[in-house]
Amino acid sequence: MKYVLGAVTASFLAFPALADTDPADWDAVLNAAEGQTVYWNAWGGSTTTNDFIAWVGKRVAEDHGVILEHVKLSSTADAVGRVVAEKSAGTDTDGAVDMIWINGANFASMKENDLLFGPFAESLPNWQVVDVDGKTVQTDFTVPTEGYESPWAMAQMVFMHDTADMPDTVANMQALLEWSANNPGRFTYPQPPDFLGTTFLKQALYGLVEDPAVLLSPVDDANYDDVTAPLWAFIDELTPTLWREGRAYPQTGATQMQLIADNEIDLAISFSPGAASTAIENGEIPDSVRTFVLEDGTIGNASFVAIPYNSGSKEGAMVVANFLMSPEAQARALDPQNLGYGTVLDMTKISAEEKSVFDSIDLGIATLTPAELGTALAEPHPSWMTRVADDWVGRYGVSE
C-alpha cells in the first residue's frame, strides 16, 4: 500500500490492509497523500488537454507533494477493463489505476459493479463552491453520482463552421441534411464508437424522435426499433453526402479538426464550446471558423473523475480531484488559450478576487456566450449510447 499510516485515523488501524482515510478528515487526507503517486488514466488525444494535466501535476506536486502521472488513453474503457481484470484476479489493493476521467456508460458500469471508491466527492473542500443547482454535477447520463465521482469541467456540443465557405448556420437536423446534400463531402463526424461521433448520433436522435423523454430511461427492447427508426432513416440519407461519401471517417475529434484546417470540410462538431477558439489561438484552424448550436439546443454534460476501489493512492487522487475544482484550476481550464472548458463553479460562491480572474478571461473569437449556448439538453441514459453506437457499427462501420 502507498499510505502514510501515521495519517490514518485510529478507527481504521485495526484493518491496515483495507484502510482508507476518511474523505471528511481533510488534514488526514493531505498527510496521507504526500509522497503518493497518482496514475490518472485520462484521454490523451489532445495536446492542450495533455498540457493542462501536466500543469495540474506540477501544482499538486508543489502544494501537496503528490506525484501525478498521466496514463494517456484512447478509450476510457481500457482503464475500466484494467480494473475489472484486477478484481477478477483478486488484486483488491494497490491497483494500477488510481483515477479515471470518466462519464456515462463507463461510470454506470463501474458503480453498478462496486468498482469505485466512495462516496468522496461531496466531502472535498472545494465542493462548497461547485454549482450544484445550476449544473449537472450530481448526475451522469441520468445516473446519480452519489459522491462516487467528482466534476471538473462542463461541456456542450457545438457545431463549428468555416464562415469563409459556409456563412450560414443550420437550425436542426433536417436543415443539416439538406445543407450536406447541397454541399457533398463538406461534413463528417468521428467514427462511432468514438465518444464524439456517438454524441452526434444521440443529438440527431434527440431532434428526430417523437418524444425525447424516452431517451432519459434505459433502452427498452420493446420499442427500441420504433424509437430509432427515424435516426437510421436520417443516417441512410446523410451518409452518401458526407466526406468521402461515408466510406471513411475521422477517428477522433482532433482528426476532424485537421480536416477543417486542410479545407476538406466546412462543418464539424465538438463537445467543447471553446475548442474552436483554442484551435484558432493555437493556429490550428482558420480564424474564420465560428460555432453555433441548434435551435432546440444541444447535449451537454459534466466531465468527472472517479477513483477505483483498489487504488493504493486514494488520498492523492482526492487531492487531485479537489484541486481540479479549485478556482485556480477552473479559471485556467476556462481560458481558451489553455482548454476552453466550461466551469463547474458557482460564481456567487467564490471570492471577489477569484471572480475577477474569471471575468478577465477572453473566451475567444469563436466561443458562444452562456446565453447563446442556452440550456443544455440532458444526456440520454447511458444504455442508449452503447446500443446506438453498436447499431451504427453494425450498419455503417468501416475499417479505415
Short mmCIF file of C-alpha atoms in Angstrom, two decimals:
data_model
loop_
_atom_site.label_atom_id
_atom_site.label_comp_id
_atom_site.label_asym_id
_atom_site.label_seq_id
_atom_site.Cartn_x
_atom_site.Cartn_y
_atom_site.Cartn_z
CA MET A 1 0.00 0.00 0.00
CA LYS A 2 1.11 3.56 -0.62
CA TYR A 3 -0.45 5.02 2.53
CA VAL A 4 1.38 7.04 5.15
CA LEU A 5 -0.05 5.05 8.05
CA GLY A 6 0.65 7.72 10.63
CA ALA A 7 -2.03 9.87 9.00
CA VAL A 8 -4.77 7.23 9.08
CA THR A 9 -7.30 7.73 11.85
CA ALA A 10 -7.42 5.26 14.71
CA SER A 11 -10.73 3.76 13.61
CA PHE A 12 -9.02 2.29 10.54
CA LEU A 13 -5.86 0.97 12.19
CA ALA A 14 -7.41 -2.38 13.04
CA PHE A 15 -7.70 -3.12 9.34
CA PRO A 16 -4.48 -1.72 7.79
CA ALA A 17 -4.71 -3.80 4.61
CA LEU A 18 -8.04 -2.18 3.71
CA ALA A 19 -7.50 1.21 5.33
CA ASP A 20 -8.85 4.32 3.60
CA THR A 21 -8.57 7.78 5.06
CA ASP A 22 -11.97 9.37 5.77
CA PRO A 23 -12.55 11.95 2.96
CA ALA A 24 -14.12 14.29 5.54
CA ASP A 25 -10.88 14.38 7.55
CA TRP A 26 -9.06 16.61 5.09
CA ASP A 27 -5.94 17.11 7.19
CA ALA A 28 -5.53 13.34 7.36
CA VAL A 29 -6.08 13.09 3.62
CA LEU A 30 -3.36 15.68 2.96
CA ASN A 31 -0.92 13.96 5.29
CA ALA A 32 -1.51 10.57 3.71
CA ALA A 33 -1.36 11.98 0.16
CA GLU A 34 2.11 13.46 0.49
CA GLY A 35 4.55 11.35 -1.48
CA GLN A 36 1.87 9.26 -3.20
CA THR A 37 1.94 8.70 -6.96
CA VAL A 38 -1.42 9.02 -8.68
CA TYR A 39 -1.85 7.30 -12.04
CA TRP A 40 -4.57 9.34 -13.73
CA ASN A 41 -5.98 7.42 -16.67
CA ALA A 42 -7.32 10.09 -19.00
CA TRP A 43 -7.83 10.66 -22.68
CA GLY A 44 -4.52 11.57 -24.29
CA GLY A 45 -5.63 12.62 -27.77
CA SER A 46 -5.25 16.38 -27.34
CA THR A 47 -2.05 18.35 -26.83
CA THR A 48 -3.89 21.09 -24.94
CA THR A 49 -5.51 18.56 -22.60
CA ASN A 50 -2.19 16.81 -22.02
CA ASP A 51 -0.54 20.15 -21.25
CA PHE A 52 -3.29 21.02 -18.78
CA ILE A 53 -2.92 17.71 -16.95
CA ALA A 54 0.85 18.26 -16.83
CA TRP A 55 0.22 21.67 -15.23
CA VAL A 56 -2.13 20.09 -12.68
CA GLY A 57 0.63 17.63 -11.84
CA LYS A 58 3.09 20.46 -11.32
CA ARG A 59 0.72 22.29 -8.99
CA VAL A 60 -0.28 19.33 -6.80
CA ALA A 61 3.39 18.41 -6.51
CA GLU A 62 4.26 21.95 -5.41
CA ASP A 63 1.43 22.28 -2.91
CA HIS A 64 0.97 18.75 -1.61
CA GLY A 65 3.88 16.55 -2.67
CA VAL A 66 1.59 14.41 -4.84
CA ILE A 67 3.16 12.94 -7.98
CA LEU A 68 0.70 12.85 -10.89
CA GLU A 69 1.34 10.51 -13.81
CA HIS A 70 -0.89 10.88 -16.88
CA VAL A 71 -1.70 7.49 -18.38
CA LYS A 72 -2.84 8.51 -21.85
CA LEU A 73 -5.88 6.61 -23.10
CA SER A 74 -7.54 6.36 -26.48
CA SER A 75 -10.59 4.82 -24.79
CA THR A 76 -11.80 5.10 -21.19
CA ALA A 77 -12.97 1.50 -21.48
CA ASP A 78 -9.30 0.44 -21.43
CA ALA A 79 -8.91 1.71 -17.86
CA VAL A 80 -12.24 0.24 -16.81
CA GLY A 81 -11.20 -3.11 -18.26
CA ARG A 82 -7.97 -2.98 -16.30
CA VAL A 83 -9.85 -2.52 -13.00
CA VAL A 84 -12.28 -5.32 -13.92
CA ALA A 85 -9.36 -7.64 -14.67
CA GLU A 86 -7.69 -6.78 -11.37
CA LYS A 87 -10.87 -7.51 -9.43
CA SER A 88 -11.21 -10.86 -11.19
CA ALA A 89 -7.61 -11.64 -10.26
CA GLY A 90 -8.17 -10.64 -6.63
CA THR A 91 -5.99 -7.53 -6.84
CA ASP A 92 -8.07 -5.57 -4.33
CA THR A 93 -5.29 -3.25 -3.15
CA ASP A 94 -2.62 -1.14 -4.85
CA GLY A 95 -4.22 -1.36 -8.30
CA ALA A 96 -2.65 0.11 -11.41
CA VAL A 97 -5.37 2.74 -11.91
CA ASP A 98 -5.71 5.48 -9.27
CA MET A 99 -8.08 7.89 -11.01
CA ILE A 100 -10.11 7.88 -14.24
CA TRP A 101 -11.59 10.67 -16.36
CA ILE A 102 -14.97 9.07 -16.78
CA ASN A 103 -18.55 9.60 -17.96
CA GLY A 104 -21.70 7.83 -18.89
CA ALA A 105 -21.78 4.09 -19.52
CA ASN A 106 -18.31 3.55 -18.05
CA PHE A 107 -19.30 5.22 -14.78
CA ALA A 108 -22.62 3.40 -14.65
CA SER A 109 -20.89 0.07 -15.14
CA MET A 110 -18.21 0.68 -12.51
CA LYS A 111 -20.75 1.95 -10.00
CA GLU A 112 -23.10 -0.96 -10.57
CA ASN A 113 -20.27 -3.47 -10.14
CA ASP A 114 -18.84 -1.90 -6.95
CA LEU A 115 -15.59 -0.92 -8.63
CA LEU A 116 -15.45 2.62 -7.23
CA PHE A 117 -14.15 4.18 -4.02
CA GLY A 118 -16.52 6.50 -2.25
CA PRO A 119 -18.55 8.41 -1.62
CA PHE A 120 -15.87 11.09 -1.51
CA ALA A 121 -16.68 13.98 -3.89
CA GLU A 122 -19.06 15.96 -1.69
CA SER A 123 -16.61 15.80 1.21
CA LEU A 124 -13.86 17.59 -0.76
CA PRO A 125 -13.24 21.17 0.45
CA ASN A 126 -13.85 22.74 -2.95
CA TRP A 127 -17.25 21.07 -3.32
CA GLN A 128 -18.65 24.04 -1.39
CA VAL A 129 -18.06 26.34 -4.40
CA VAL A 130 -19.50 23.97 -7.02
CA ASP A 131 -22.76 24.98 -8.72
CA VAL A 132 -24.90 22.06 -7.59
CA ASP A 133 -28.16 23.78 -8.54
CA GLY A 134 -27.39 25.12 -12.00
CA LYS A 135 -25.18 22.38 -13.44
CA THR A 136 -25.46 18.63 -13.91
CA VAL A 137 -22.80 17.74 -11.36
CA GLN A 138 -24.77 15.18 -9.34
CA THR A 139 -25.99 13.04 -12.22
CA ASP A 140 -24.02 11.44 -15.03
CA PHE A 141 -26.13 10.49 -18.08
CA THR A 142 -29.15 10.36 -15.73
CA VAL A 143 -27.30 8.11 -13.22
CA PRO A 144 -26.97 9.71 -9.73
CA THR A 145 -23.30 10.16 -8.88
CA GLU A 146 -23.89 9.90 -5.10
CA GLY A 147 -20.40 11.22 -4.42
CA TYR A 148 -18.61 8.48 -6.36
CA GLU A 149 -17.21 10.88 -8.95
CA SER A 150 -16.07 14.48 -8.80
CA PRO A 151 -16.87 17.06 -11.54
CA TRP A 152 -14.15 19.16 -13.09
CA ALA A 153 -15.45 20.58 -16.40
CA MET A 154 -18.67 21.37 -18.22
CA ALA A 155 -19.14 20.59 -21.88
CA GLN A 156 -21.81 21.08 -24.51
CA MET A 157 -21.97 20.01 -28.11
CA VAL A 158 -21.43 22.76 -30.67
CA PHE A 159 -21.17 22.84 -34.43
CA MET A 160 -18.12 24.52 -35.96
CA HIS A 161 -18.44 26.09 -39.40
CA ASP A 162 -15.90 27.86 -41.55
CA THR A 163 -17.72 31.07 -42.42
CA ALA A 164 -15.43 31.63 -45.40
CA ASP A 165 -17.16 28.71 -47.14
CA MET A 166 -20.33 28.23 -45.05
CA PRO A 167 -21.55 31.65 -43.92
CA ASP A 168 -24.93 30.48 -42.59
CA THR A 169 -25.78 28.05 -39.80
CA VAL A 170 -28.35 25.25 -39.78
CA ALA A 171 -31.25 25.19 -37.34
CA ASN A 172 -31.92 21.49 -36.97
CA MET A 173 -31.03 18.04 -38.24
CA GLN A 174 -33.28 18.24 -41.30
CA ALA A 175 -31.61 21.51 -42.29
CA LEU A 176 -28.20 19.89 -41.78
CA LEU A 177 -29.20 17.05 -44.10
CA GLU A 178 -30.36 19.49 -46.75
CA TRP A 179 -27.15 21.53 -46.47
CA SER A 180 -24.99 18.41 -46.70
CA ALA A 181 -26.89 17.19 -49.75
CA ASN A 182 -26.27 20.59 -51.42
CA ASN A 183 -22.61 20.62 -50.32
CA PRO A 184 -21.49 17.00 -50.67
CA GLY A 185 -18.27 15.98 -48.98
CA ARG A 186 -18.11 19.03 -46.71
CA PHE A 187 -19.34 17.46 -43.45
CA THR A 188 -18.35 14.45 -41.40
CA TYR A 189 -18.27 13.22 -37.81
CA PRO A 190 -15.86 10.96 -35.91
CA GLN A 191 -16.45 7.26 -36.41
CA PRO A 192 -18.54 5.65 -33.64
CA PRO A 193 -17.96 4.21 -31.10
CA ASP A 194 -15.79 7.33 -30.66
CA PHE A 195 -17.50 9.40 -27.96
CA LEU A 196 -17.92 12.48 -30.15
CA GLY A 197 -19.29 10.51 -33.09
CA THR A 198 -21.76 8.71 -30.83
CA THR A 199 -22.81 12.06 -29.34
CA PHE A 200 -23.67 13.24 -32.84
CA LEU A 201 -25.94 10.19 -33.21
CA LYS A 202 -27.63 10.95 -29.89
CA GLN A 203 -28.06 14.60 -30.90
CA ALA A 204 -29.65 13.51 -34.16
CA LEU A 205 -31.93 11.13 -32.25
CA TYR A 206 -33.00 14.00 -29.97
CA GLY A 207 -34.02 16.03 -32.98
CA LEU A 208 -35.84 13.21 -34.74
CA VAL A 209 -37.55 11.15 -32.05
CA GLU A 210 -41.24 11.74 -31.43
CA ASP A 211 -40.87 12.00 -27.64
CA PRO A 212 -37.33 12.84 -26.42
CA ALA A 213 -38.32 11.94 -22.85
CA VAL A 214 -37.97 8.26 -23.78
CA LEU A 215 -34.20 8.80 -24.03
CA LEU A 216 -33.92 9.54 -20.31
CA SER A 217 -34.92 5.98 -19.39
CA PRO A 218 -32.96 2.78 -20.11
CA VAL A 219 -33.25 1.29 -23.57
CA ASP A 220 -36.34 -0.90 -23.90
CA ASP A 221 -36.10 -3.74 -26.42
CA ALA A 222 -39.84 -3.49 -26.93
CA ASN A 223 -39.68 -0.03 -28.52
CA TYR A 224 -36.01 0.41 -29.50
CA ASP A 225 -36.60 -0.22 -33.19
CA ASP A 226 -39.53 2.18 -33.35
CA VAL A 227 -37.68 4.93 -31.42
CA THR A 228 -34.53 4.72 -33.54
CA ALA A 229 -36.15 4.18 -36.95
CA PRO A 230 -36.11 7.94 -37.77
CA LEU A 231 -32.41 8.10 -36.84
CA TRP A 232 -31.38 5.32 -39.22
CA ALA A 233 -33.53 6.77 -41.99
CA PHE A 234 -31.73 10.09 -41.46
CA ILE A 235 -28.27 8.48 -41.42
CA ASP A 236 -29.11 6.47 -44.56
CA GLU A 237 -29.77 9.75 -46.38
CA LEU A 238 -26.87 11.64 -44.82
CA THR A 239 -24.10 9.07 -45.32
CA PRO A 240 -23.58 9.37 -49.10
CA THR A 241 -23.38 13.17 -48.76
CA LEU A 242 -20.53 13.02 -46.22
CA TRP A 243 -16.80 13.47 -46.67
CA ARG A 244 -15.54 10.56 -48.80
CA GLU A 245 -19.19 9.60 -49.27
CA GLY A 246 -19.21 7.98 -45.84
CA ARG A 247 -16.71 5.31 -46.91
CA ALA A 248 -14.24 6.63 -44.31
CA TYR A 249 -14.49 8.72 -41.15
CA PRO A 250 -12.06 10.66 -38.97
CA GLN A 251 -11.15 8.54 -35.98
CA THR A 252 -11.14 11.39 -33.46
CA GLY A 253 -12.30 14.94 -32.93
CA ALA A 254 -8.74 16.14 -33.42
CA THR A 255 -8.58 14.46 -36.84
CA GLN A 256 -11.88 16.08 -37.76
CA MET A 257 -10.43 19.47 -36.76
CA GLN A 258 -7.48 18.84 -39.07
CA LEU A 259 -9.91 18.32 -41.95
CA ILE A 260 -11.24 21.85 -41.36
CA ALA A 261 -7.67 23.16 -41.28
CA ASP A 262 -6.94 21.41 -44.59
CA ASN A 263 -10.16 22.86 -46.11
CA GLU A 264 -11.53 19.37 -46.74
CA ILE A 265 -14.72 20.07 -44.78
CA ASP A 266 -16.66 23.18 -43.75
CA LEU A 267 -18.74 21.79 -40.88
CA ALA A 268 -17.64 19.74 -37.87
CA ILE A 269 -18.66 19.09 -34.26
CA SER A 270 -17.07 19.49 -30.86
CA PHE A 271 -18.09 18.80 -27.28
CA SER A 272 -16.17 21.81 -26.02
CA PRO A 273 -17.74 25.24 -26.66
CA GLY A 274 -14.29 26.83 -26.53
CA ALA A 275 -12.49 24.30 -28.73
CA ALA A 276 -12.66 26.40 -31.88
CA SER A 277 -11.31 29.50 -30.14
CA THR A 278 -8.49 27.44 -28.61
CA ALA A 279 -7.63 25.95 -32.00
CA ILE A 280 -7.68 29.41 -33.61
CA GLU A 281 -5.48 30.75 -30.82
CA ASN A 282 -3.01 27.92 -31.46
CA GLY A 283 -3.03 28.47 -35.22
CA GLU A 284 -4.59 25.06 -35.85
CA ILE A 285 -7.69 26.19 -37.81
CA PRO A 286 -8.61 29.34 -39.78
CA ASP A 287 -9.79 32.35 -37.80
CA SER A 288 -12.93 32.35 -39.95
CA VAL A 289 -14.34 29.37 -38.01
CA ARG A 290 -17.28 30.09 -35.70
CA THR A 291 -19.62 27.95 -33.58
CA PHE A 292 -23.38 27.56 -33.22
CA VAL A 293 -25.98 25.35 -31.55
CA LEU A 294 -29.26 24.05 -32.92
CA GLU A 295 -32.48 25.93 -32.29
CA ASP A 296 -33.79 23.29 -29.86
CA GLY A 297 -30.48 23.02 -28.00
CA THR A 298 -27.60 20.56 -27.89
CA ILE A 299 -26.48 17.85 -25.49
CA GLY A 300 -24.32 18.89 -22.53
CA ASN A 301 -22.75 17.21 -19.51
CA ALA A 302 -20.07 17.43 -16.88
CA SER A 303 -16.69 15.72 -17.03
CA PHE A 304 -15.89 13.74 -13.90
CA VAL A 305 -13.04 11.89 -12.24
CA ALA A 306 -13.57 8.71 -10.23
CA ILE A 307 -11.30 6.62 -8.02
CA PRO A 308 -11.24 2.80 -8.40
CA TYR A 309 -11.98 0.77 -5.29
CA ASN A 310 -8.49 -0.78 -5.29
CA SER A 311 -6.39 2.35 -5.79
CA GLY A 312 -3.44 2.48 -3.41
CA SER A 313 -3.31 6.26 -3.69
CA LYS A 314 -6.87 7.24 -2.88
CA GLU A 315 -5.78 10.22 -0.79
CA GLY A 316 -3.55 11.55 -3.56
CA ALA A 317 -6.37 11.08 -6.05
CA MET A 318 -8.74 13.04 -3.77
CA VAL A 319 -6.18 15.84 -3.57
CA VAL A 320 -6.03 15.98 -7.38
CA ALA A 321 -9.83 15.87 -7.67
CA ASN A 322 -10.15 18.69 -5.15
CA PHE A 323 -7.56 20.81 -6.96
CA LEU A 324 -9.39 20.31 -10.26
CA MET A 325 -12.43 22.02 -8.67
CA SER A 326 -10.38 24.93 -7.32
CA PRO A 327 -10.96 28.42 -8.75
CA GLU A 328 -7.33 28.42 -9.89
CA ALA A 329 -7.68 25.25 -11.95
CA GLN A 330 -11.17 26.10 -13.18
CA ALA A 331 -10.08 29.51 -14.44
CA ARG A 332 -7.12 28.01 -16.25
CA ALA A 333 -9.35 25.38 -17.88
CA LEU A 334 -11.89 28.03 -18.95
CA ASP A 335 -9.28 30.12 -20.75
CA PRO A 336 -9.33 29.16 -24.46
CA GLN A 337 -5.58 29.65 -24.57
CA ASN A 338 -5.41 26.51 -22.41
CA LEU A 339 -8.56 24.37 -22.78
CA GLY A 340 -11.73 26.41 -23.19
CA TYR A 341 -13.73 24.08 -20.93
CA GLY A 342 -16.80 25.31 -19.07
CA THR A 343 -16.56 25.76 -15.32
CA VAL A 344 -18.40 23.71 -12.70
CA LEU A 345 -18.23 26.55 -10.16
CA ASP A 346 -20.91 28.90 -8.86
CA MET A 347 -19.54 32.41 -9.35
CA THR A 348 -21.55 33.64 -6.35
CA LYS A 349 -19.68 31.26 -4.03
CA ILE A 350 -16.11 32.30 -4.78
CA SER A 351 -14.29 35.38 -3.57
CA ALA A 352 -14.41 38.70 -5.41
CA GLU A 353 -10.73 38.35 -6.25
CA GLU A 354 -11.26 34.87 -7.70
CA LYS A 355 -14.29 36.03 -9.67
CA SER A 356 -12.29 38.89 -11.16
CA VAL A 357 -9.93 36.33 -12.68
CA PHE A 358 -12.86 34.64 -14.43
CA ASP A 359 -14.28 37.98 -15.55
CA SER A 360 -10.96 38.94 -17.15
CA ILE A 361 -10.78 35.82 -19.34
CA ASP A 362 -11.32 36.46 -23.04
CA LEU A 363 -13.46 33.47 -24.08
CA GLY A 364 -12.26 33.80 -27.64
CA ILE A 365 -13.45 34.90 -31.03
CA ALA A 366 -15.47 31.74 -31.76
CA THR A 367 -16.94 30.97 -28.33
CA LEU A 368 -20.64 31.42 -27.69
CA THR A 369 -21.74 33.20 -24.53
CA PRO A 370 -23.67 31.17 -21.92
CA ALA A 371 -26.86 32.88 -23.13
CA GLU A 372 -26.13 31.87 -26.72
CA LEU A 373 -25.42 28.28 -25.68
CA GLY A 374 -28.75 28.13 -23.89
CA THR A 375 -29.80 25.34 -21.56
CA ALA A 376 -28.09 22.09 -22.47
CA LEU A 377 -30.14 19.00 -23.30
CA ALA A 378 -29.70 16.23 -20.74
CA GLU A 379 -27.57 13.27 -21.75
CA PRO A 380 -29.69 10.23 -22.57
CA HIS A 381 -29.41 7.19 -20.30
CA PRO A 382 -26.01 5.51 -20.92
CA SER A 383 -27.67 2.42 -22.37
CA TRP A 384 -28.68 4.50 -25.41
CA MET A 385 -25.08 5.45 -26.12
CA THR A 386 -23.93 1.83 -26.06
CA ARG A 387 -26.83 0.45 -28.09
CA VAL A 388 -26.86 3.19 -30.73
CA ALA A 389 -23.06 3.02 -31.18
CA ASP A 390 -23.15 -0.76 -31.60
CA ASP A 391 -26.04 -0.47 -34.04
CA TRP A 392 -24.19 2.17 -36.11
CA VAL A 393 -21.08 -0.04 -36.30
CA GLY A 394 -23.22 -2.94 -37.49
CA ARG A 395 -24.95 -0.82 -40.13
CA TYR A 396 -22.26 1.60 -41.35
CA GLY A 397 -18.96 0.61 -39.76
CA VAL A 398 -15.85 0.91 -41.89
CA SER A 399 -12.39 -0.46 -41.21
CA GLU A 400 -10.42 2.70 -42.05
#
